[in-house]
mmCIF file of C-alpha atoms in Angstrom:
data_model
loop_
_atom_site.group_PDB
_atom_site.id
_atom_site.type_symbol
_atom_site.label_atom_id
_atom_site.label_comp_id
_atom_site.label_asym_id
_atom_site.label_seq_id
_atom_site.Cartn_x
_atom_site.Cartn_y
_atom_site.Cartn_z
ATOM 1 C CA UNK D 1 184.575 105.276 -110.578
ATOM 2 C CA UNK D 2 184.920 105.943 -106.855
ATOM 3 C CA UNK D 3 182.442 104.596 -104.325
ATOM 4 C CA UNK D 4 180.977 108.064 -103.874
ATOM 5 C CA UNK D 5 180.557 108.495 -107.617
ATOM 6 C CA UNK D 6 178.939 105.075 -107.878
ATOM 7 C CA UNK D 7 176.532 105.912 -105.038
ATOM 8 C CA UNK D 8 175.693 109.289 -106.582
ATOM 9 C CA UNK D 9 174.938 107.618 -109.929
ATOM 10 C CA UNK D 10 172.376 105.265 -108.391
ATOM 11 C CA UNK D 11 168.744 106.017 -107.683
ATOM 12 C CA UNK D 12 168.580 103.738 -104.631
ATOM 13 C CA UNK D 13 170.451 103.127 -101.358
ATOM 14 C CA UNK D 14 172.284 99.778 -101.342
ATOM 15 C CA UNK D 15 172.752 98.120 -97.944
ATOM 16 C CA UNK D 16 174.215 94.753 -97.010
ATOM 17 C CA UNK D 17 172.481 92.102 -94.904
ATOM 18 C CA UNK D 18 174.722 89.221 -93.790
ATOM 19 C CA UNK D 19 173.382 86.588 -91.434
ATOM 20 C CA UNK D 20 172.983 82.809 -91.553
ATOM 21 C CA UNK D 21 169.789 81.665 -93.234
ATOM 22 C CA UNK D 22 171.061 78.078 -93.069
ATOM 23 C CA UNK D 23 173.170 75.961 -90.726
ATOM 24 C CA UNK D 24 173.365 75.514 -86.961
ATOM 25 C CA UNK D 25 172.991 79.254 -86.188
ATOM 26 C CA UNK D 26 169.989 79.862 -88.425
ATOM 27 C CA UNK D 27 167.638 79.188 -85.495
ATOM 28 C CA UNK D 28 168.434 82.725 -84.360
ATOM 29 C CA UNK D 29 170.028 84.485 -87.351
ATOM 30 C CA UNK D 30 167.232 83.810 -89.861
ATOM 31 C CA UNK D 31 164.839 86.033 -87.919
ATOM 32 C CA UNK D 32 167.423 88.840 -87.983
ATOM 33 C CA UNK D 33 167.257 88.722 -91.782
ATOM 34 C CA UNK D 34 163.478 88.812 -91.579
ATOM 35 C CA UNK D 35 163.265 91.852 -89.325
ATOM 36 C CA UNK D 36 165.870 93.742 -91.374
ATOM 37 C CA UNK D 37 163.754 93.260 -94.489
ATOM 38 C CA UNK D 38 160.634 94.206 -92.529
ATOM 39 C CA UNK D 39 162.223 97.459 -91.322
ATOM 40 C CA UNK D 40 163.463 98.300 -94.821
ATOM 41 C CA UNK D 41 159.999 97.661 -96.257
ATOM 42 C CA UNK D 42 158.537 100.107 -93.766
ATOM 43 C CA UNK D 43 161.093 102.757 -94.681
ATOM 44 C CA UNK D 44 160.382 102.299 -98.377
ATOM 45 C CA UNK D 45 156.610 102.323 -97.895
ATOM 46 C CA UNK D 46 157.003 105.699 -96.135
ATOM 47 C CA UNK D 47 158.861 107.152 -99.118
ATOM 48 C CA UNK D 48 162.416 105.995 -98.537
ATOM 49 C CA UNK D 49 165.279 108.243 -97.443
ATOM 50 C CA UNK D 50 166.253 111.394 -99.303
ATOM 51 C CA UNK D 51 163.969 110.492 -102.173
ATOM 52 C CA UNK D 52 165.528 107.036 -102.628
ATOM 53 C CA UNK D 53 164.365 103.538 -101.829
ATOM 54 C CA UNK D 54 166.596 101.232 -99.771
ATOM 55 C CA UNK D 55 167.773 98.100 -101.617
ATOM 56 C CA UNK D 56 168.957 95.205 -99.420
ATOM 57 C CA UNK D 57 171.606 92.811 -100.747
ATOM 58 C CA UNK D 58 171.460 89.520 -98.859
ATOM 59 C CA UNK D 59 174.312 87.121 -98.214
ATOM 60 C CA UNK D 60 173.785 83.779 -96.455
ATOM 61 C CA UNK D 61 176.819 83.140 -94.246
ATOM 62 C CA UNK D 62 175.720 79.496 -93.764
ATOM 63 C CA UNK D 63 176.769 79.510 -90.065
ATOM 64 C CA UNK D 64 180.413 79.487 -91.198
ATOM 65 C CA UNK D 65 183.000 82.007 -90.012
ATOM 66 C CA UNK D 66 185.013 81.914 -93.236
ATOM 67 C CA UNK D 67 181.909 82.527 -95.318
ATOM 68 C CA UNK D 68 181.262 85.705 -93.333
ATOM 69 C CA UNK D 69 184.711 86.955 -94.368
ATOM 70 C CA UNK D 70 183.953 86.236 -98.022
ATOM 71 C CA UNK D 71 180.450 87.670 -97.848
ATOM 72 C CA UNK D 72 181.310 91.080 -96.438
ATOM 73 C CA UNK D 73 183.858 91.567 -99.222
ATOM 74 C CA UNK D 74 181.315 90.688 -101.875
ATOM 75 C CA UNK D 75 178.743 93.055 -100.436
ATOM 76 C CA UNK D 76 181.214 95.949 -100.381
ATOM 77 C CA UNK D 77 183.039 95.377 -103.660
ATOM 78 C CA UNK D 78 180.382 93.811 -105.863
ATOM 79 C CA UNK D 79 177.278 95.624 -104.653
ATOM 80 C CA UNK D 80 178.780 98.865 -103.312
ATOM 81 C CA UNK D 81 176.681 98.802 -100.141
ATOM 82 C CA UNK D 82 176.671 101.935 -98.000
ATOM 83 C CA UNK D 83 176.598 99.946 -94.759
ATOM 84 C CA UNK D 84 175.985 96.363 -93.649
ATOM 85 C CA UNK D 85 173.745 94.861 -90.970
ATOM 86 C CA UNK D 86 174.984 91.537 -89.737
ATOM 87 C CA UNK D 87 176.915 89.122 -87.611
ATOM 88 C CA UNK D 88 175.701 87.087 -84.656
ATOM 89 C CA UNK D 89 178.766 85.460 -83.152
ATOM 90 C CA UNK D 90 181.859 87.423 -82.230
ATOM 91 C CA UNK D 91 183.815 84.980 -84.365
ATOM 92 C CA UNK D 92 181.868 86.203 -87.394
ATOM 93 C CA UNK D 93 182.431 89.820 -86.394
ATOM 94 C CA UNK D 94 186.152 89.300 -86.118
ATOM 95 C CA UNK D 95 186.197 87.519 -89.476
ATOM 96 C CA UNK D 96 184.585 90.524 -91.141
ATOM 97 C CA UNK D 97 186.610 93.205 -89.369
ATOM 98 C CA UNK D 98 189.738 93.262 -91.599
ATOM 99 C CA UNK D 99 187.619 93.895 -94.700
ATOM 100 C CA UNK D 100 185.367 96.374 -92.922
ATOM 101 C CA UNK D 101 188.338 98.393 -91.665
ATOM 102 C CA UNK D 102 190.339 98.184 -94.900
ATOM 103 C CA UNK D 103 187.400 99.571 -96.875
ATOM 104 C CA UNK D 104 186.406 102.137 -94.223
ATOM 105 C CA UNK D 105 183.000 100.474 -94.251
ATOM 106 C CA UNK D 106 180.256 100.784 -91.606
ATOM 107 C CA UNK D 107 179.007 97.618 -89.908
ATOM 108 C CA UNK D 108 175.967 97.544 -87.641
ATOM 109 C CA UNK D 109 176.440 94.693 -85.153
ATOM 110 C CA UNK D 110 173.038 93.891 -83.615
ATOM 111 C CA UNK D 111 174.012 91.208 -81.126
ATOM 112 C CA UNK D 112 175.517 90.758 -77.682
ATOM 113 C CA UNK D 113 179.291 90.955 -77.647
ATOM 114 C CA UNK D 114 182.174 90.814 -75.195
ATOM 115 C CA UNK D 115 183.913 94.204 -75.483
ATOM 116 C CA UNK D 116 187.691 94.471 -75.236
ATOM 117 C CA UNK D 117 187.925 96.283 -78.574
ATOM 118 C CA UNK D 118 187.524 99.844 -79.835
ATOM 119 C CA UNK D 119 186.713 99.910 -83.548
ATOM 120 C CA UNK D 120 185.786 103.023 -85.498
ATOM 121 C CA UNK D 121 183.847 101.181 -88.219
ATOM 122 C CA UNK D 122 181.179 99.487 -86.087
ATOM 123 C CA UNK D 123 177.990 100.657 -84.421
ATOM 124 C CA UNK D 124 177.002 98.111 -81.766
ATOM 125 C CA UNK D 125 173.247 97.886 -81.160
ATOM 126 C CA UNK D 126 173.429 94.769 -78.970
ATOM 127 C CA UNK D 127 174.505 94.671 -75.313
ATOM 128 C CA UNK D 128 178.160 94.496 -74.312
ATOM 129 C CA UNK D 129 179.226 92.188 -71.475
ATOM 130 C CA UNK D 130 178.824 94.685 -68.619
ATOM 131 C CA UNK D 131 175.171 95.259 -69.614
ATOM 132 C CA UNK D 132 174.285 91.567 -69.400
ATOM 133 C CA UNK D 133 175.603 89.726 -66.381
ATOM 134 C CA UNK D 134 176.207 92.657 -64.045
ATOM 135 C CA UNK D 135 172.725 92.170 -62.526
ATOM 136 C CA UNK D 136 172.055 88.564 -63.588
ATOM 137 C CA UNK D 137 174.839 87.030 -61.495
ATOM 138 C CA UNK D 138 173.865 88.636 -58.142
ATOM 139 C CA UNK D 139 170.207 87.838 -58.913
ATOM 140 C CA UNK D 140 171.013 84.150 -59.394
ATOM 141 C CA UNK D 141 173.159 84.014 -56.248
ATOM 142 C CA UNK D 142 170.424 85.671 -54.163
ATOM 143 C CA UNK D 143 167.623 83.478 -55.464
ATOM 144 C CA UNK D 144 169.260 80.105 -56.148
ATOM 145 C CA UNK D 145 172.614 79.937 -54.385
ATOM 146 C CA UNK D 146 176.310 80.752 -54.853
ATOM 147 C CA UNK D 147 177.600 77.647 -56.692
ATOM 148 C CA UNK D 148 177.505 77.694 -60.497
ATOM 149 C CA UNK D 149 178.718 75.617 -63.423
ATOM 150 C CA UNK D 150 179.663 77.602 -66.533
ATOM 151 C CA UNK D 151 179.197 76.163 -70.025
ATOM 152 C CA UNK D 152 179.638 77.906 -73.368
ATOM 153 C CA UNK D 153 180.334 77.576 -77.058
ATOM 154 C CA UNK D 154 184.038 77.682 -77.769
ATOM 155 C CA UNK D 155 184.792 81.077 -79.263
ATOM 156 C CA UNK D 156 185.677 84.522 -78.054
ATOM 157 C CA UNK D 157 182.274 85.842 -76.859
ATOM 158 C CA UNK D 158 181.461 83.030 -74.402
ATOM 159 C CA UNK D 159 184.987 82.980 -72.994
ATOM 160 C CA UNK D 160 185.080 86.749 -72.442
ATOM 161 C CA UNK D 161 181.481 86.860 -71.175
ATOM 162 C CA UNK D 162 182.317 84.117 -68.714
ATOM 163 C CA UNK D 163 185.361 86.093 -67.559
ATOM 164 C CA UNK D 164 183.045 89.020 -66.803
ATOM 165 C CA UNK D 165 180.562 86.724 -65.053
ATOM 166 C CA UNK D 166 183.395 85.239 -62.969
ATOM 167 C CA UNK D 167 184.305 88.728 -61.806
ATOM 168 C CA UNK D 168 180.714 89.353 -60.692
ATOM 169 C CA UNK D 169 180.666 85.915 -59.001
ATOM 170 C CA UNK D 170 183.771 86.855 -57.014
ATOM 171 C CA UNK D 171 182.317 90.220 -56.037
ATOM 172 C CA UNK D 172 179.087 88.665 -54.746
ATOM 173 C CA UNK D 173 180.496 85.655 -52.936
ATOM 174 C CA UNK D 174 179.802 83.081 -55.619
ATOM 175 C CA UNK D 175 181.930 80.119 -56.680
ATOM 176 C CA UNK D 176 182.446 78.737 -60.190
ATOM 177 C CA UNK D 177 182.612 74.959 -59.773
ATOM 178 C CA UNK D 178 183.552 74.249 -63.385
ATOM 179 C CA UNK D 179 183.830 75.948 -66.761
ATOM 180 C CA UNK D 180 183.531 73.938 -69.981
ATOM 181 C CA UNK D 181 183.193 74.694 -73.701
ATOM 182 C CA UNK D 182 181.706 72.950 -76.726
ATOM 183 C CA UNK D 183 182.803 73.427 -80.319
ATOM 184 C CA UNK D 184 180.271 75.548 -82.226
ATOM 185 C CA UNK D 185 177.443 73.391 -83.550
ATOM 186 C CA UNK D 186 178.155 70.344 -81.363
ATOM 187 C CA UNK D 187 174.947 68.686 -80.124
ATOM 188 C CA UNK D 188 176.305 65.663 -78.231
ATOM 189 C CA UNK D 189 175.911 66.989 -74.698
ATOM 190 C CA UNK D 190 174.927 63.951 -72.625
ATOM 191 C CA UNK D 191 178.353 63.468 -71.033
ATOM 192 C CA UNK D 192 178.647 67.178 -70.280
ATOM 193 C CA UNK D 193 175.332 67.294 -68.454
ATOM 194 C CA UNK D 194 176.157 64.111 -66.543
ATOM 195 C CA UNK D 195 179.299 65.817 -65.240
ATOM 196 C CA UNK D 196 177.392 68.960 -64.289
ATOM 197 C CA UNK D 197 174.706 66.963 -62.525
ATOM 198 C CA UNK D 198 177.342 65.198 -60.427
ATOM 199 C CA UNK D 199 178.750 68.580 -59.400
ATOM 200 C CA UNK D 200 175.334 69.628 -57.998
ATOM 201 C CA UNK D 201 175.475 73.372 -58.760
ATOM 202 C CA UNK D 202 172.856 75.864 -57.622
ATOM 203 C CA UNK D 203 172.525 77.114 -61.201
ATOM 204 C CA UNK D 204 174.079 76.696 -64.635
ATOM 205 C CA UNK D 205 175.375 79.762 -66.457
ATOM 206 C CA UNK D 206 175.142 79.131 -70.207
ATOM 207 C CA UNK D 207 176.723 80.987 -73.094
ATOM 208 C CA UNK D 208 175.912 78.236 -75.587
ATOM 209 C CA UNK D 209 174.467 79.384 -78.914
ATOM 210 C CA UNK D 210 172.548 77.910 -81.842
ATOM 211 C CA UNK D 211 171.836 74.185 -82.057
ATOM 212 C CA UNK D 212 174.244 73.487 -79.179
ATOM 213 C CA UNK D 213 171.968 75.457 -76.853
ATOM 214 C CA UNK D 214 168.873 73.608 -78.077
ATOM 215 C CA UNK D 215 170.540 70.240 -77.487
ATOM 216 C CA UNK D 216 171.720 71.263 -74.015
ATOM 217 C CA UNK D 217 168.263 72.330 -72.842
ATOM 218 C CA UNK D 218 166.642 69.209 -74.310
ATOM 219 C CA UNK D 219 169.117 66.890 -72.584
ATOM 220 C CA UNK D 220 168.720 68.842 -69.338
ATOM 221 C CA UNK D 221 164.966 68.137 -69.487
ATOM 222 C CA UNK D 222 165.440 64.494 -70.500
ATOM 223 C CA UNK D 223 167.612 63.577 -67.529
ATOM 224 C CA UNK D 224 165.242 65.252 -65.086
ATOM 225 C CA UNK D 225 167.062 68.263 -63.694
ATOM 226 C CA UNK D 226 164.848 70.307 -61.352
ATOM 227 C CA UNK D 227 164.597 73.692 -63.065
ATOM 228 C CA UNK D 228 162.861 75.218 -60.041
ATOM 229 C CA UNK D 229 165.970 74.525 -57.936
ATOM 230 C CA UNK D 230 168.772 74.509 -60.542
ATOM 231 C CA UNK D 231 167.773 76.557 -63.586
ATOM 232 C CA UNK D 232 169.882 77.504 -66.565
ATOM 233 C CA UNK D 233 170.687 81.218 -66.639
ATOM 234 C CA UNK D 234 171.537 82.448 -70.129
ATOM 235 C CA UNK D 235 172.498 85.563 -72.044
ATOM 236 C CA UNK D 236 171.253 84.223 -75.375
ATOM 237 C CA UNK D 237 168.506 81.585 -75.133
ATOM 238 C CA UNK D 238 165.503 83.684 -76.142
ATOM 239 C CA UNK D 239 161.924 83.233 -77.303
ATOM 240 C CA UNK D 240 163.237 82.006 -80.676
ATOM 241 C CA UNK D 241 165.255 79.126 -79.217
ATOM 242 C CA UNK D 242 162.418 78.260 -76.825
ATOM 243 C CA UNK D 243 160.002 78.047 -79.748
ATOM 244 C CA UNK D 244 162.421 75.738 -81.568
ATOM 245 C CA UNK D 245 163.095 73.460 -78.571
ATOM 246 C CA UNK D 246 159.525 73.412 -77.235
ATOM 247 C CA UNK D 247 157.917 75.587 -74.574
ATOM 248 C CA UNK D 248 157.894 72.779 -72.030
ATOM 249 C CA UNK D 249 161.676 72.490 -72.312
ATOM 250 C CA UNK D 250 162.327 76.212 -71.946
ATOM 251 C CA UNK D 251 159.892 76.731 -69.070
ATOM 252 C CA UNK D 252 161.459 77.900 -65.811
ATOM 253 C CA UNK D 253 164.808 78.948 -67.234
ATOM 254 C CA UNK D 254 166.270 82.452 -66.905
ATOM 255 C CA UNK D 255 167.409 84.972 -69.517
ATOM 256 C CA UNK D 256 169.108 88.347 -69.128
ATOM 257 C CA UNK D 257 168.319 90.655 -72.056
ATOM 258 C CA UNK D 258 167.358 94.267 -72.813
ATOM 259 C CA UNK D 259 164.145 93.164 -74.559
ATOM 260 C CA UNK D 260 161.406 90.543 -74.254
ATOM 261 C CA UNK D 261 158.384 90.112 -76.487
ATOM 262 C CA UNK D 262 156.236 90.317 -73.357
ATOM 263 C CA UNK D 263 157.212 93.922 -72.545
ATOM 264 C CA UNK D 264 154.084 95.933 -71.843
ATOM 265 C CA UNK D 265 154.231 99.222 -73.708
ATOM 266 C CA UNK D 266 152.319 100.621 -76.712
ATOM 267 C CA UNK D 267 155.328 100.712 -79.057
ATOM 268 C CA UNK D 268 156.182 97.078 -78.435
ATOM 269 C CA UNK D 269 152.565 96.013 -78.838
ATOM 270 C CA UNK D 270 152.441 97.714 -82.250
ATOM 271 C CA UNK D 271 155.810 96.292 -83.265
ATOM 272 C CA UNK D 272 154.975 92.701 -82.306
ATOM 273 C CA UNK D 273 151.585 92.845 -84.002
ATOM 274 C CA UNK D 274 152.849 94.472 -87.196
ATOM 275 C CA UNK D 275 155.985 92.354 -87.577
ATOM 276 C CA UNK D 276 154.391 88.980 -86.858
ATOM 277 C CA UNK D 277 151.485 89.701 -89.228
ATOM 278 C CA UNK D 278 153.833 90.840 -92.010
ATOM 279 C CA UNK D 279 155.223 88.589 -94.781
ATOM 280 C CA UNK D 280 158.481 88.537 -92.784
ATOM 281 C CA UNK D 281 156.994 87.317 -89.493
ATOM 282 C CA UNK D 282 157.400 83.582 -89.984
ATOM 283 C CA UNK D 283 159.601 83.321 -86.872
ATOM 284 C CA UNK D 284 156.362 83.488 -84.870
ATOM 285 C CA UNK D 285 158.032 85.379 -82.014
ATOM 286 C CA UNK D 286 160.141 88.447 -81.397
ATOM 287 C CA UNK D 287 163.264 88.348 -79.225
ATOM 288 C CA UNK D 288 166.118 90.588 -78.140
ATOM 289 C CA UNK D 289 168.508 89.849 -81.009
ATOM 290 C CA UNK D 290 165.719 90.492 -83.501
ATOM 291 C CA UNK D 291 164.754 93.726 -81.763
ATOM 292 C CA UNK D 292 168.375 94.903 -81.568
ATOM 293 C CA UNK D 293 168.564 94.335 -85.334
ATOM 294 C CA UNK D 294 165.414 96.383 -85.812
ATOM 295 C CA UNK D 295 166.966 99.182 -83.749
ATOM 296 C CA UNK D 296 170.049 99.070 -85.987
ATOM 297 C CA UNK D 297 167.977 99.791 -89.087
ATOM 298 C CA UNK D 298 166.086 102.574 -87.303
ATOM 299 C CA UNK D 299 169.374 104.120 -86.174
ATOM 300 C CA UNK D 300 170.798 103.930 -89.705
ATOM 301 C CA UNK D 301 167.704 105.588 -91.171
ATOM 302 C CA UNK D 302 167.836 108.464 -88.698
ATOM 303 C CA UNK D 303 171.615 108.985 -89.033
ATOM 304 C CA UNK D 304 171.407 108.967 -92.825
ATOM 305 C CA UNK D 305 168.639 111.576 -92.795
ATOM 306 C CA UNK D 306 170.788 113.755 -90.528
ATOM 307 C CA UNK D 307 173.803 113.299 -92.812
ATOM 308 C CA UNK D 308 171.844 114.314 -95.903
ATOM 309 C CA UNK D 309 171.021 117.690 -94.378
ATOM 310 C CA UNK D 310 174.662 118.718 -94.905
ATOM 311 C CA UNK D 311 175.877 116.296 -97.597
ATOM 312 C CA UNK D 312 174.715 115.240 -101.017
ATOM 313 C CA UNK D 313 175.054 111.692 -102.298
ATOM 314 C CA UNK D 314 178.337 112.400 -104.091
ATOM 315 C CA UNK D 315 179.976 113.487 -100.814
ATOM 316 C CA UNK D 316 178.341 111.021 -98.433
ATOM 317 C CA UNK D 317 180.633 108.560 -96.617
ATOM 318 C CA UNK D 318 180.272 105.924 -93.939
ATOM 319 C CA UNK D 319 182.098 108.311 -91.588
ATOM 320 C CA UNK D 320 179.306 110.863 -92.033
ATOM 321 C CA UNK D 321 176.726 108.313 -90.941
ATOM 322 C CA UNK D 322 178.822 107.261 -87.966
ATOM 323 C CA UNK D 323 179.386 110.866 -86.892
ATOM 324 C CA UNK D 324 175.655 111.541 -87.116
ATOM 325 C CA UNK D 325 175.081 108.515 -84.861
ATOM 326 C CA UNK D 326 177.011 109.920 -81.888
ATOM 327 C CA UNK D 327 174.491 110.304 -79.076
ATOM 328 C CA UNK D 328 171.602 109.422 -81.386
ATOM 329 C CA UNK D 329 168.508 108.424 -79.400
ATOM 330 C CA UNK D 330 165.589 106.190 -80.266
ATOM 331 C CA UNK D 331 162.720 107.303 -78.090
ATOM 332 C CA UNK D 332 159.929 105.362 -76.403
ATOM 333 C CA UNK D 333 157.699 106.063 -79.385
ATOM 334 C CA UNK D 334 159.954 104.191 -81.843
ATOM 335 C CA UNK D 335 161.965 101.669 -79.779
ATOM 336 C CA UNK D 336 160.028 98.554 -78.696
ATOM 337 C CA UNK D 337 162.124 98.185 -75.540
ATOM 338 C CA UNK D 338 161.878 101.869 -74.663
ATOM 339 C CA UNK D 339 164.301 104.766 -74.845
ATOM 340 C CA UNK D 340 167.860 103.833 -75.897
ATOM 341 C CA UNK D 341 170.772 105.815 -77.316
ATOM 342 C CA UNK D 342 174.142 105.358 -78.976
ATOM 343 C CA UNK D 343 177.060 106.319 -76.765
ATOM 344 C CA UNK D 344 178.907 109.241 -78.433
ATOM 345 C CA UNK D 345 182.332 107.829 -77.491
ATOM 346 C CA UNK D 346 182.265 104.065 -78.043
ATOM 347 C CA UNK D 347 179.195 103.843 -80.340
ATOM 348 C CA UNK D 348 177.572 101.092 -78.304
ATOM 349 C CA UNK D 349 173.975 101.369 -77.131
ATOM 350 C CA UNK D 350 172.801 102.249 -73.624
ATOM 351 C CA UNK D 351 170.178 99.768 -72.398
ATOM 352 C CA UNK D 352 168.027 98.924 -69.406
ATOM 353 C CA UNK D 353 169.016 95.314 -68.559
ATOM 354 C CA UNK D 354 166.190 92.981 -67.615
ATOM 355 C CA UNK D 355 165.902 89.451 -66.227
ATOM 356 C CA UNK D 356 163.070 87.156 -67.268
ATOM 357 C CA UNK D 357 161.861 83.628 -66.553
ATOM 358 C CA UNK D 358 160.341 81.546 -69.336
ATOM 359 C CA UNK D 359 156.733 80.542 -68.814
ATOM 360 C CA UNK D 360 154.680 77.629 -70.196
ATOM 361 C CA UNK D 361 153.677 79.716 -73.224
ATOM 362 C CA UNK D 362 157.293 80.353 -74.260
ATOM 363 C CA UNK D 363 157.125 83.990 -73.165
ATOM 364 C CA UNK D 364 159.283 85.535 -70.447
ATOM 365 C CA UNK D 365 157.944 87.045 -67.263
ATOM 366 C CA UNK D 366 160.106 90.027 -66.339
ATOM 367 C CA UNK D 367 161.399 89.361 -62.829
ATOM 368 C CA UNK D 368 163.793 92.284 -62.564
ATOM 369 C CA UNK D 369 164.554 95.465 -64.468
ATOM 370 C CA UNK D 370 167.413 97.845 -63.806
ATOM 371 C CA UNK D 371 166.296 101.120 -62.272
ATOM 372 C CA UNK D 372 168.354 103.026 -64.841
ATOM 373 C CA UNK D 373 170.140 102.617 -68.141
ATOM 374 C CA UNK D 374 173.478 100.825 -67.940
ATOM 375 C CA UNK D 375 176.075 102.587 -70.059
ATOM 376 C CA UNK D 376 178.193 100.370 -72.308
ATOM 377 C CA UNK D 377 181.756 99.804 -71.135
ATOM 378 C CA UNK D 378 183.821 97.686 -73.555
ATOM 379 C CA UNK D 379 186.758 97.716 -71.112
ATOM 380 C CA UNK D 380 184.858 97.023 -67.897
ATOM 381 C CA UNK D 381 187.323 94.274 -66.900
ATOM 382 C CA UNK D 382 190.336 95.945 -68.444
ATOM 383 C CA UNK D 383 190.468 99.574 -67.239
ATOM 384 C CA UNK D 384 194.252 99.482 -67.497
ATOM 385 C CA UNK D 385 193.881 99.302 -71.299
ATOM 386 C CA UNK D 386 192.330 102.750 -71.477
ATOM 387 C CA UNK D 387 189.024 104.292 -72.580
ATOM 388 C CA UNK D 388 187.302 103.840 -75.933
ATOM 389 C CA UNK D 389 186.644 107.203 -77.602
ATOM 390 C CA UNK D 390 185.259 107.989 -81.028
ATOM 391 C CA UNK D 391 188.768 108.299 -82.529
ATOM 392 C CA UNK D 392 190.262 105.189 -80.899
ATOM 393 C CA UNK D 393 191.443 103.669 -77.638
ATOM 394 C CA UNK D 394 192.933 106.337 -75.384
ATOM 395 C CA UNK D 395 195.615 104.570 -73.379
ATOM 396 C CA UNK D 396 196.897 105.620 -69.952
ATOM 397 C CA UNK D 397 200.208 106.738 -71.494
ATOM 398 C CA UNK D 398 198.451 109.254 -73.734
ATOM 399 C CA UNK D 399 198.412 107.300 -76.988
ATOM 400 C CA UNK D 400 195.370 107.003 -79.258
ATOM 401 C CA UNK D 401 195.079 103.588 -80.930
ATOM 402 C CA UNK D 402 192.542 103.478 -83.787
ATOM 403 C CA UNK D 403 190.757 100.159 -84.305
ATOM 404 C CA UNK D 404 192.207 98.597 -81.162
ATOM 405 C CA UNK D 405 191.622 94.847 -81.264
ATOM 406 C CA UNK D 406 192.356 92.874 -78.107
#
């Protein structure tokens, strides 16, 4: 039986959900599971899609890259899922990619990522590098000074994100004093912070994730850094990490993100209230990675409804859903962060970047918001590679390279 025949024979819509419910990344990934289930519940309570209920199949990746590779295969081959929501680190994305591509599967990646790839089996609902630090770096230089120490977890996203941030530092007269990396999950950070303190930067630019980030902020507070003069500026340390580390430890630090729980608009107020009061709201806060995951499910629902206007279940493919997603918008009335859309060429989302400072209540005060949407550009630092289009990477010599990976 083919996948289409198997889908047509069902009376539900199987989807995969692969995040880490356990391990050193669960501090952020567990809430992505929660909001996915919340969004699916809401779809089902409203009658489902095309007369069918959505059935989520969960796989705990246990904060392990290899387990992600195993899990995506099980979701596709054992459960026959139509698409999968999942992945937090770029290492996990890259581990899943061979199976995703080989099976012509559709992966929704709801997290920040570095770019430098053009894959026709992914819809990216988290910010790419040029949507994150392009305004954060000049903001930090203007308000705190030009000298920065860079620190990150040791995998592809922090290294590439730091390369982008270095470019912005150069453009705005900044200087990177040092750049250091910790193995994923490492929490022994005392020596690292002692070195940074001796270098006396104006700010610290952090791309640490998971428990490593929590340990870094806690040690920063313990040794008495002055966060008013030398704050940590991050692309990832959100309301969820602040809740885990303690509000007093997160207070005063800076985050660049497309979404904060504190955003003042009616859609966000409804979303925060409904999600946190639901059976899935045990995280106690919303944050940008959670909201980007929520947007992924909303985008899937809308694209599937569009696809079913011209396809029946026996003919439906992941390509149909992807094609229906080109240019798809989520308006102010449905998106908690406000109007966003999926770029019709590279299938990344257009966002309004924002910069916030954590307050004593663990919530972020928005200090700066872009005056317009920033379009995603996966090759912002590598224009010589070409342009990502819906059929592949269009190179300067006229070639089209499908699923171009680094």
